Short mmCIF file of C-alpha atoms in Angstrom, two decimals:
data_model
loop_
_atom_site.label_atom_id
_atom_site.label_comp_id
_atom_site.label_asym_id
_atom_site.label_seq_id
_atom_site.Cartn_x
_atom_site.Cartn_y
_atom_site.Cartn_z
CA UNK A 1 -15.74 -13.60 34.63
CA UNK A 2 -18.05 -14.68 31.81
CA UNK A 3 -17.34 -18.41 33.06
CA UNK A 4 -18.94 -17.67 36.43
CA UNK A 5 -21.39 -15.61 35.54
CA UNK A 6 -22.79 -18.64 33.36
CA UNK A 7 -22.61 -20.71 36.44
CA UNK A 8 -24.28 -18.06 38.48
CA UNK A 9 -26.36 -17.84 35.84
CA UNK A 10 -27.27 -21.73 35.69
CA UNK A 11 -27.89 -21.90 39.39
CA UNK A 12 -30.12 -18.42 39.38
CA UNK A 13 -32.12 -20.10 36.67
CA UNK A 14 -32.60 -23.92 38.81
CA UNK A 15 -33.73 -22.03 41.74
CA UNK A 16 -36.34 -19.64 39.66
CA UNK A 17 -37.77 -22.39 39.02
CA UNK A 18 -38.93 -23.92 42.25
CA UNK A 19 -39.33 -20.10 44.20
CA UNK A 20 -40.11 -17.72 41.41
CA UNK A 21 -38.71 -15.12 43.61
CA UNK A 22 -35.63 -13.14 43.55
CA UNK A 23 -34.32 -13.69 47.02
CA UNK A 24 -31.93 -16.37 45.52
CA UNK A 25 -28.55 -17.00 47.46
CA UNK A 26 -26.23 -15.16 45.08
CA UNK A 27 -28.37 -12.16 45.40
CA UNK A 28 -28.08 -11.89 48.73
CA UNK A 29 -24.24 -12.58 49.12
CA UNK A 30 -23.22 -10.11 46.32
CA UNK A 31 -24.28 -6.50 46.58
CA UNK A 32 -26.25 -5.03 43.26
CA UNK A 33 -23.01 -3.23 42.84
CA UNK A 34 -20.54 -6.12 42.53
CA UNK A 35 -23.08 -7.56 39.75
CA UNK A 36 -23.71 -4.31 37.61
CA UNK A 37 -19.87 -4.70 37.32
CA UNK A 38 -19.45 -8.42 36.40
CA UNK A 39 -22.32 -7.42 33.98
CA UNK A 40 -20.42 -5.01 32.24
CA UNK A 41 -17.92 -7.35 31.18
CA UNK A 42 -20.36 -9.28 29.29
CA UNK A 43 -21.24 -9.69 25.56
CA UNK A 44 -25.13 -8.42 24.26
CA UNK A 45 -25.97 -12.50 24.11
CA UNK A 46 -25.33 -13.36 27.63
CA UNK A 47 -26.39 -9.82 28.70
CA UNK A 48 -29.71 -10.97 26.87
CA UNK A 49 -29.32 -14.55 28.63
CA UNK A 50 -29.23 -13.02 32.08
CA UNK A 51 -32.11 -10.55 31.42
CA UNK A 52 -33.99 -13.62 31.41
CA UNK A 53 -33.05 -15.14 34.99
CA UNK A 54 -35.40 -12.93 37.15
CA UNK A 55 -36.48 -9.35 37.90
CA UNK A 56 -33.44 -8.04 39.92
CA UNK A 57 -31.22 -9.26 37.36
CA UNK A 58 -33.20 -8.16 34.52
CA UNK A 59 -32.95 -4.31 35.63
CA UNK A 60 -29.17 -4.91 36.08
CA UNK A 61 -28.11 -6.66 32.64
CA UNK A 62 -30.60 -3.76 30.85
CA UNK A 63 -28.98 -1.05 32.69
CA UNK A 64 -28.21 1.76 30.50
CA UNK A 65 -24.12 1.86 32.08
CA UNK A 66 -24.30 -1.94 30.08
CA UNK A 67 -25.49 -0.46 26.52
CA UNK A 68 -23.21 2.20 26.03
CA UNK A 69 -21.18 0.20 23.49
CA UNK A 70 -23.09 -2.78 21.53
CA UNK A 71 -21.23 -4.89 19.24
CA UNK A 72 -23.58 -7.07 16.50
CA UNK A 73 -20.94 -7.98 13.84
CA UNK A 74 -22.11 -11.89 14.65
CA UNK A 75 -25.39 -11.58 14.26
CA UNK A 76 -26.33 -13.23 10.79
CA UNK A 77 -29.88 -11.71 11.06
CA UNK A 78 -32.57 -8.93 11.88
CA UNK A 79 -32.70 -7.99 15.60
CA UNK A 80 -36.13 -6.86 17.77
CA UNK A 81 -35.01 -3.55 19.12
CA UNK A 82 -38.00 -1.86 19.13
CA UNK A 83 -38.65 -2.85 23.12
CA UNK A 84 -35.42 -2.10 24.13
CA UNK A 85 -33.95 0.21 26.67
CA UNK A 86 -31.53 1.78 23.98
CA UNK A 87 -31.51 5.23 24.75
CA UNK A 88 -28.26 5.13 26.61
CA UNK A 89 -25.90 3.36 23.84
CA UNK A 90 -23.09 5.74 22.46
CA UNK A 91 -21.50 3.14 20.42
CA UNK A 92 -23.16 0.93 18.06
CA UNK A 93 -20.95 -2.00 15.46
CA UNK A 94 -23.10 -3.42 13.00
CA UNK A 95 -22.57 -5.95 10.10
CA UNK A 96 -23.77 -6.47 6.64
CA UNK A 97 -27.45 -7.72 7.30
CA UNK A 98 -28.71 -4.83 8.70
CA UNK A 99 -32.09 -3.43 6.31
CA UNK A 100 -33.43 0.07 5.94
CA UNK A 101 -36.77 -0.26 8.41
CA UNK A 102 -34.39 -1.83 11.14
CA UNK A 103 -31.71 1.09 10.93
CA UNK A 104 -34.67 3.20 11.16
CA UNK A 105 -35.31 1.83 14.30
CA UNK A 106 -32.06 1.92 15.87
CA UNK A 107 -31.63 5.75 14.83
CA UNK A 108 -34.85 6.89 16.11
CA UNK A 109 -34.25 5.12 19.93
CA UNK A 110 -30.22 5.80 20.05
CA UNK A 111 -30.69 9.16 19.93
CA UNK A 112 -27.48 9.56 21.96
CA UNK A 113 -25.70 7.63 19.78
CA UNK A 114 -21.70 8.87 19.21
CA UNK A 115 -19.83 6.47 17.28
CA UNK A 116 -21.68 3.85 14.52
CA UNK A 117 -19.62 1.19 12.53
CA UNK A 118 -21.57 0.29 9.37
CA UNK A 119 -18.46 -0.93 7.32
CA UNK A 120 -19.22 -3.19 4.80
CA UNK A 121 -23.06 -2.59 5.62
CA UNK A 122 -23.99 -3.30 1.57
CA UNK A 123 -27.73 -2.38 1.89
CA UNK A 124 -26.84 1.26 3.54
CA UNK A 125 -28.36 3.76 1.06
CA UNK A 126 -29.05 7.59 1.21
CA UNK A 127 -31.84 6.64 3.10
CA UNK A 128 -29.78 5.51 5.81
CA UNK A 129 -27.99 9.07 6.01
CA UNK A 130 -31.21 10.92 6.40
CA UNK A 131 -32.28 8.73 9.35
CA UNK A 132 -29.14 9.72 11.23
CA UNK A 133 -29.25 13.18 9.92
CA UNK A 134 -32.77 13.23 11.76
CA UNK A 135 -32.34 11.19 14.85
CA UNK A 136 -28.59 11.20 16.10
CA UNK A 137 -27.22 14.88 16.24
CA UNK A 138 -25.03 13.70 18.73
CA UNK A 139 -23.06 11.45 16.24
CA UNK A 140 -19.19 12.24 16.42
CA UNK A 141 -17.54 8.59 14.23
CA UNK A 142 -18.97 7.35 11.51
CA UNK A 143 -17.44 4.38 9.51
CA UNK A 144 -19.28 4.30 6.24
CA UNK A 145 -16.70 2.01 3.96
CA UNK A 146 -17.46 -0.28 1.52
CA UNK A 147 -21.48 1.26 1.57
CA UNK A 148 -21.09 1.30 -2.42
CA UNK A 149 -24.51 3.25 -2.40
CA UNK A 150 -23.77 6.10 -0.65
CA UNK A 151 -23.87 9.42 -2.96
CA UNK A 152 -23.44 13.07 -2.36
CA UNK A 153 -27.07 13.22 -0.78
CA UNK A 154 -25.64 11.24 1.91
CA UNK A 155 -22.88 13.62 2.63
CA UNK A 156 -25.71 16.48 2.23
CA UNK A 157 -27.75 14.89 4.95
CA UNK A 158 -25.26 14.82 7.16
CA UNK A 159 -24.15 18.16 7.11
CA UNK A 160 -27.24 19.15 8.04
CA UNK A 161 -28.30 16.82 11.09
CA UNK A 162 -24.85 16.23 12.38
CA UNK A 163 -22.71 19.30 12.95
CA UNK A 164 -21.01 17.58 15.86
CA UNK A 165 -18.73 15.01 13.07
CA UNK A 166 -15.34 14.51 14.24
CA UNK A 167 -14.41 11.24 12.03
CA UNK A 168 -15.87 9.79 8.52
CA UNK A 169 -14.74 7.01 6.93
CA UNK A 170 -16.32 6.32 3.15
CA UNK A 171 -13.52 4.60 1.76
CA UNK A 172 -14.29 2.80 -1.18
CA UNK A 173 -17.85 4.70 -1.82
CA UNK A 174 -17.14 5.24 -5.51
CA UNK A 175 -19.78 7.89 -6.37
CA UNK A 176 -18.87 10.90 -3.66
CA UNK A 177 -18.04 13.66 -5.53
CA UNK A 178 -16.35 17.21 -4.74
CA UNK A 179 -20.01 18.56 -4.56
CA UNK A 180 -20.78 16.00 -1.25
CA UNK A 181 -17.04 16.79 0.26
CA UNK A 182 -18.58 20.64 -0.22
CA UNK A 183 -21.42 20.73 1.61
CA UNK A 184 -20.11 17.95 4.54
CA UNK A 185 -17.22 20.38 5.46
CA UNK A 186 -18.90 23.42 5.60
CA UNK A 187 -21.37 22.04 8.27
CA UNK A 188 -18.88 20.04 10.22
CA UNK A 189 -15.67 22.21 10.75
CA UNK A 190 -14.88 20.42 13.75
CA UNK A 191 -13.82 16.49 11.17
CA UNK A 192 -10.54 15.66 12.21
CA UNK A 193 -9.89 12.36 10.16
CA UNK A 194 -11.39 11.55 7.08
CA UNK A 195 -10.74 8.53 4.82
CA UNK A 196 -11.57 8.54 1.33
CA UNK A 197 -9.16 6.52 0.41
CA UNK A 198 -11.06 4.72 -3.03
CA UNK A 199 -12.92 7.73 -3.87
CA UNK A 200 -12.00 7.65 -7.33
CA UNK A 201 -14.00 10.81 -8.38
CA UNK A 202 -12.78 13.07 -6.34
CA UNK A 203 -10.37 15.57 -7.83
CA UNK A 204 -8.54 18.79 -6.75
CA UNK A 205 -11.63 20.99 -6.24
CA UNK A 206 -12.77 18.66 -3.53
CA UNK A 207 -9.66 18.59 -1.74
CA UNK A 208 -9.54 22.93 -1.82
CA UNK A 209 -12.81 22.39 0.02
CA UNK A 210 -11.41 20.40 2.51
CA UNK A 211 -7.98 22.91 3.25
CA UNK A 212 -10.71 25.76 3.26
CA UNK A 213 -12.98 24.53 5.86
CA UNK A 214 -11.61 22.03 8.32
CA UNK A 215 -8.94 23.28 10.29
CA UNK A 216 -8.83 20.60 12.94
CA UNK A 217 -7.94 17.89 10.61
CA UNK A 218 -5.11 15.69 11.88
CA UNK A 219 -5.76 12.38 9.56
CA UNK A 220 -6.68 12.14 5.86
CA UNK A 221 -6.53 8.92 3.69
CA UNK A 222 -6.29 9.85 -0.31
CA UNK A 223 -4.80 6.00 -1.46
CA UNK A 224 -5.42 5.68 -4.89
CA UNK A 225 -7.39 8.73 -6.01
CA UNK A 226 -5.24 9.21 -8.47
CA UNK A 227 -6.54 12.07 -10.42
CA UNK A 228 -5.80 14.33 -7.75
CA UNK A 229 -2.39 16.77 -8.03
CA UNK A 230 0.34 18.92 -6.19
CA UNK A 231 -2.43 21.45 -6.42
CA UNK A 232 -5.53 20.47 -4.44
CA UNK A 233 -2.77 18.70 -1.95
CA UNK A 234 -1.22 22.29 -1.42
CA UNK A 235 -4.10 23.88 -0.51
CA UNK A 236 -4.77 20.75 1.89
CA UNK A 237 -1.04 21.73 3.57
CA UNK A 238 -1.48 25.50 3.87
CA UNK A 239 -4.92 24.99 5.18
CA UNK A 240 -4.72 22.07 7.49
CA UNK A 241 -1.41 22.92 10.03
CA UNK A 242 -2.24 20.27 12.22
CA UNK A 243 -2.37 17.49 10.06
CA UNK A 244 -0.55 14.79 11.39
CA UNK A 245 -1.46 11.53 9.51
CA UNK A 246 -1.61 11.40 5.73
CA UNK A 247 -2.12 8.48 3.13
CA UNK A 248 -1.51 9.21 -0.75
CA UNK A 249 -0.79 5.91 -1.92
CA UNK A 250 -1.47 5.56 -5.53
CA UNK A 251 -1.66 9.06 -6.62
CA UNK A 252 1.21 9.10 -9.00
CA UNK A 253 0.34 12.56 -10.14
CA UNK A 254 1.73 14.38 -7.24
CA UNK A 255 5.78 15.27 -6.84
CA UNK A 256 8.37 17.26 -4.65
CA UNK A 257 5.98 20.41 -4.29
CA UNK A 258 3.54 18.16 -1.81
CA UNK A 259 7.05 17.62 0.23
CA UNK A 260 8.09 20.87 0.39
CA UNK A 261 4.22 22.42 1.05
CA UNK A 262 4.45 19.75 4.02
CA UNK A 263 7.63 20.86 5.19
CA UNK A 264 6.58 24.20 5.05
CA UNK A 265 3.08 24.35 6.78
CA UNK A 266 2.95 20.75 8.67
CA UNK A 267 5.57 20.18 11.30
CA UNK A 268 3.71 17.82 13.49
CA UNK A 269 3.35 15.58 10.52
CA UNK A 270 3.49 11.81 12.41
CA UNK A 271 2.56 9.64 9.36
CA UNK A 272 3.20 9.49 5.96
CA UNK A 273 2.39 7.22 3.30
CA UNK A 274 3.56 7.82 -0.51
CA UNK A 275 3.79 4.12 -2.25
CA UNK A 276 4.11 4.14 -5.79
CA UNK A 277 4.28 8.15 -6.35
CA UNK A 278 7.19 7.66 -8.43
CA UNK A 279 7.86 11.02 -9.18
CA UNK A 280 8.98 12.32 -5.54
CA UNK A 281 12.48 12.84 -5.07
CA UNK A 282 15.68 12.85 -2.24
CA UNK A 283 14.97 16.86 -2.88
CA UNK A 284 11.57 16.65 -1.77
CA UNK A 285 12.35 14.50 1.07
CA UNK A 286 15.52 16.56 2.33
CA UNK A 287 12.83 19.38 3.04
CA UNK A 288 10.17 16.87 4.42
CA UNK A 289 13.09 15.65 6.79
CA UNK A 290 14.39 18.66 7.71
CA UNK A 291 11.45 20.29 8.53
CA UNK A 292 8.80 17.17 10.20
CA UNK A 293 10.81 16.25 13.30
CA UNK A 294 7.90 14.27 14.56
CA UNK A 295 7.90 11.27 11.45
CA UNK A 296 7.04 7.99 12.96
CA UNK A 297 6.17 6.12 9.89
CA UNK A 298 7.03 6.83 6.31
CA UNK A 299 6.12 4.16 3.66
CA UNK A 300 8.32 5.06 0.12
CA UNK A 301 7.51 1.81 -1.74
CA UNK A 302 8.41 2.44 -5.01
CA UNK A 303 9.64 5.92 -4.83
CA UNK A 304 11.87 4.45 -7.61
CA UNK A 305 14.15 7.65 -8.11
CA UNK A 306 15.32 8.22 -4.08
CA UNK A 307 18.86 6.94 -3.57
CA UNK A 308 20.85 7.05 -0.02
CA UNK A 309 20.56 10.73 0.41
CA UNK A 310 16.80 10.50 1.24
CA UNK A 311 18.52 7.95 4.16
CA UNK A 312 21.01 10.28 5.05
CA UNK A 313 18.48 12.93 5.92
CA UNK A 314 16.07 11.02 7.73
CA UNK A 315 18.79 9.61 10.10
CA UNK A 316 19.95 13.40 10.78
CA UNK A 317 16.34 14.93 11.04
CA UNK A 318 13.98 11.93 12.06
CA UNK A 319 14.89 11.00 15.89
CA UNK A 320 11.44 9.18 16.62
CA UNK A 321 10.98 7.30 13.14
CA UNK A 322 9.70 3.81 13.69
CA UNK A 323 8.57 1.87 10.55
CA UNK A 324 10.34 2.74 6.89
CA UNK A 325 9.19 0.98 4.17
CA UNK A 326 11.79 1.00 1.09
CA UNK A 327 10.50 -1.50 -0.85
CA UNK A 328 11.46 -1.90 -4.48
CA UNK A 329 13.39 1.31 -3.86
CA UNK A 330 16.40 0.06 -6.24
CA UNK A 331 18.64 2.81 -5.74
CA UNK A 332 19.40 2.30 -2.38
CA UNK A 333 22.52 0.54 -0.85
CA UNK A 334 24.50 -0.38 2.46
CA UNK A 335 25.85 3.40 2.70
CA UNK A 336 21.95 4.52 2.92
CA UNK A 337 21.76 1.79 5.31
CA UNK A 338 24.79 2.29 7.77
CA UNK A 339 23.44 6.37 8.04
CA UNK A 340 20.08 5.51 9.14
CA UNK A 341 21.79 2.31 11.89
CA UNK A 342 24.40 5.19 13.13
CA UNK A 343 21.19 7.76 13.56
CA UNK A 344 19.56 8.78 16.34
CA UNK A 345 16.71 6.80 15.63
CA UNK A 346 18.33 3.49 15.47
CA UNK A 347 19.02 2.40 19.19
CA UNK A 348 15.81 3.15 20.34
CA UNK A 349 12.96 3.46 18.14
CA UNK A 350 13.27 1.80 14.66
CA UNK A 351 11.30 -1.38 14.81
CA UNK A 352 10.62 -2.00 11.24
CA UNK A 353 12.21 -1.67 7.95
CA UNK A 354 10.91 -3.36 4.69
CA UNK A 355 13.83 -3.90 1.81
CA UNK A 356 12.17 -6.23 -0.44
CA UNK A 357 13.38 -5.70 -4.01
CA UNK A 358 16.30 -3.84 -3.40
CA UNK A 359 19.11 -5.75 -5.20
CA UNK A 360 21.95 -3.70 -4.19
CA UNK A 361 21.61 -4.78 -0.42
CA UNK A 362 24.19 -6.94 1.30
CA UNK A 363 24.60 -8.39 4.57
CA UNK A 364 26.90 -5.18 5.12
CA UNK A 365 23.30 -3.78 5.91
CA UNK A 366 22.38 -6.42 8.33
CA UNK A 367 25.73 -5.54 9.91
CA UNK A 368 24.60 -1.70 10.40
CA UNK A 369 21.59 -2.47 11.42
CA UNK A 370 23.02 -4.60 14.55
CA UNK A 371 22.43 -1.80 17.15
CA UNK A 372 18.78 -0.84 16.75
CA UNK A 373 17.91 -2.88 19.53
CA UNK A 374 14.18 -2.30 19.24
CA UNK A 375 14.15 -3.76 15.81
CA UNK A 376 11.52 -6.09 14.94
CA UNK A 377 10.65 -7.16 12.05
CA UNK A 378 13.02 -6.73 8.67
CA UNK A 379 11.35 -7.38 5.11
CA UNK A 380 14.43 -8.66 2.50
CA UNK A 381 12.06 -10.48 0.45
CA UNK A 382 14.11 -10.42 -3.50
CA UNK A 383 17.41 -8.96 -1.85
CA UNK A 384 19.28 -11.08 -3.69
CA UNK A 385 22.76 -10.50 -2.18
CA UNK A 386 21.69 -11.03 1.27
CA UNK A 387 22.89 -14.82 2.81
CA UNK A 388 21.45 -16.99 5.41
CA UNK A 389 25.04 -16.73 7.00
CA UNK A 390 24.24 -12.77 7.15
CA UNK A 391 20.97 -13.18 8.80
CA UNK A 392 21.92 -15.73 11.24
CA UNK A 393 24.93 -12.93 12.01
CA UNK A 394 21.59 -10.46 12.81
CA UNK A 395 19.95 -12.82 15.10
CA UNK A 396 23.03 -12.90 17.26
CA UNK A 397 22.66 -9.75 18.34
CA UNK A 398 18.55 -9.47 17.74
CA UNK A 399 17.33 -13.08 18.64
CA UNK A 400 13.91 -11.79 18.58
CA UNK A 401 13.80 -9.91 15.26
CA UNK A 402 11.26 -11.35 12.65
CA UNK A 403 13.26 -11.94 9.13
CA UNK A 404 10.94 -12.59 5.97
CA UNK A 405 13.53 -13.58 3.14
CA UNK A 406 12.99 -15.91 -0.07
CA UNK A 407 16.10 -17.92 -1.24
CA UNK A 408 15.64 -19.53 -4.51
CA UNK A 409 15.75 -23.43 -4.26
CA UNK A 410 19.14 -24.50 -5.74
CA UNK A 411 18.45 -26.43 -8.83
CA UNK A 412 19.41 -30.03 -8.47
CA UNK A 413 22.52 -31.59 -10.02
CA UNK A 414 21.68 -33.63 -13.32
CA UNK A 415 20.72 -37.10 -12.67
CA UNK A 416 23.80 -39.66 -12.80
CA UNK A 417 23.53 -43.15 -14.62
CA UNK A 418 20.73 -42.18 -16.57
CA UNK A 419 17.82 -42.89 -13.90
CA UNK A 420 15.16 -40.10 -14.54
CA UNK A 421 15.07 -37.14 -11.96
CA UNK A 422 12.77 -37.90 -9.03
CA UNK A 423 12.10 -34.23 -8.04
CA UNK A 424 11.60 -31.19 -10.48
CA UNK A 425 12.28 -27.46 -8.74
CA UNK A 426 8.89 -26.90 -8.05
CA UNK A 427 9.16 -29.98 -5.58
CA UNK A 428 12.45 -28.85 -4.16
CA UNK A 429 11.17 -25.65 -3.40
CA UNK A 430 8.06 -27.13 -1.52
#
């Protein structure tokens, strides 16, 4: 489509020239109809480009049904907006260029304006927040990560002009404290995913606001704020029943009693992601399992103390899991293995399972894992007992499965004669 509108666009452009009129052929052929549509296929640029062609088509590439979404991640510079017919745009992406007066005018004429992408934005202050608190009320999504400047006065400011926040995202801004979480939830009630995964200040009090207040929360990233505890997470569990997605990567303070409070007070739990808490247990996880029917995706990277039984479970409990990550998990072995190929799971829904650094894996594994047909992708990166004979086995019965395995180059016999070595391991690896 955007090939022919180009030509169209050529050939309305040749014949402006010589008529200056907008009785042109291809406006008379195609109805205004047909070319609001092409239209909306097109990028801002050649929206822009075809603005410029004559009047009919400038009211159709500036119609409001064209604006809803804008997208200026390539733009390396400042952008005129202050003419434009912006009041209709719902979704704005921006990149890292964009300065304070210039967001000032986009809040102040996309007033309508439901979901803005300023990840990565580095010159987004507080200032920023109190433009949107007082021009965009209407403001549901908000991606915020990587804007290092942000502070608790930005959280403030948007309590108070945006009641209407469903999602936040201020990953990575370093200097939110439990006092911005405060006031943020007790204005929006309604968030329902919020990643602060990087917030390295945030402690247990913060998290007690959130399991107090927001009741509708189905997603929430923690990765790596690791001075939070079973405690704040509890109150998170008993207060948030419909969570269905959460991330707490990193936090190695937390153990079994975040399992069980999830078992207990989360059954619709979907996602769950628990890398390098190395204190959890196959107790924990026997409650998780028997209790979250609905796990999809479970990453246990270095849960270092679960053996087989945390397998075992998941293959009796888990019908609709899809991706398990078991990475460095040393304890396990083929018996954990064959459980979760013989569950219900297996045939139908697993599609990935990572294994790297798990020496006590054999091709016996591969063997069990034979009949999930809808397996994808297999990590055996460091599995040291697994053989090239055992994955070609595999790919008899899965040609299209993905295998990412390391074999270590065999190290060349001596030199014979005396002649110096031509190729050192390194090489031979290469």
């Amino acid at each position: 489509v955007t090939k022919d509108i180009w030509y169209c666009n050529q050939f309305q452009f040749k014949v402006s020239m010589f008529t200056n009129s907008d009785e042109a052929v291809i406006n008379k052929k195609l109805p205004k109809e047909l070319l609001l549509r092409i239209f909306s296929f097109l990028d801002v640029v050649t929206l822009c480009r075809c603005a410029q062609v004559s009047r009919s088509w400038n009211v159709l590439a500036l119609d409001g049904s064209n604006w809803q979404r804008i997208d200026l991640f390539d733009f390396q510079r400042d952008i005129e907006v202050e003419n434009c017919r912006m009041t209709d745009i719902t979704d704005i992406s921006v990149s890292f260029f964009l300065s304070l007066s210039l967001f000032r005018t986009f809040s102040q004429n996309c007033r309508n304006i439901e979901v803005l992408n300023l990840n990565g934005c580095t010159k987004i202050t507080d200032s920023t927040c109190n433009s949107l608190s007082k021009f965009c009320p209407k403001l549901k999504h908000l991606d915020l990560a990587s804007c290092t400047s942000i502070t608790n006065l930005s959280l403030k400011a948007l309590s108070e002009g945006c009641p209407l926040l469903e999602q936040l995202n201020i990953s990575w801004c370093d200097q939110v404290t439990k006092d911005g979480i405060q006031a943020l939830v007790r204005s929006c009630p309604g968030l329902k995913c919020l990643f602060l995964k990087g917030c390295t200040q945030l402690e247990d009090e913060a998290l007690k606001h959130i399991g107090a207040h927001c009741p509708e929360l189905v997603t929430l990233n923690l990765q790596t704020c690791s001075q939070i505890t079973d405690e704040g997470l509890i109150t998170i569990c008993r207060g948030c029943h419909r969570l269905q997605s959460l991330c707490v990567s990193g936090c190695g303070n937390i153990t079994d009693a975040i399992l069980h409070a999830l078992g207990q007070n989360c059954p619709r739990l979907r996602i769950l992601e628990v890398a390098r808490c190395s204190q959890l247990t196959d107790v924990g996880f026997t409650t998780l399992a028997r209790n979250c029917h609905e796990l999809e995706k479970m990453d246990l990277e270095e849960c270092v103390q679960i053996t087989d039984g945390t397998l075992i479970q998941l293959s009796i409990h888990c019908p609709r899991l899809q991706v398990l990550s078991l990475s460095h998990c040393e304890l396990i072995t083929d018996d954990g293995i064959r459980h979760l190929g013989s569950g219900p799971c297996a045939h139908d829904r697993l599609e990935v399972i990572e294994l790297d650094n798990c020496p006590l894996i054999t091709d016996a594994s591969l063997e069990h894992l034979k009949s999930c047909h809808s397996l994808d992708r297999i990590e055996l990166y460091d599995c040291q007992q697994i053989t090239r004979a055992g994955i070609k086995r595999l790919r008899t019965h899965l040609p299209n499965i993905k295998v990412h395995a390391y074999f270590a180059p065999v190290t060349p016999p001596p030199s014979v004669g005396g002649s110096r070595q031509r190729f050192c391991r390194c090489c031979v690896l290469l």
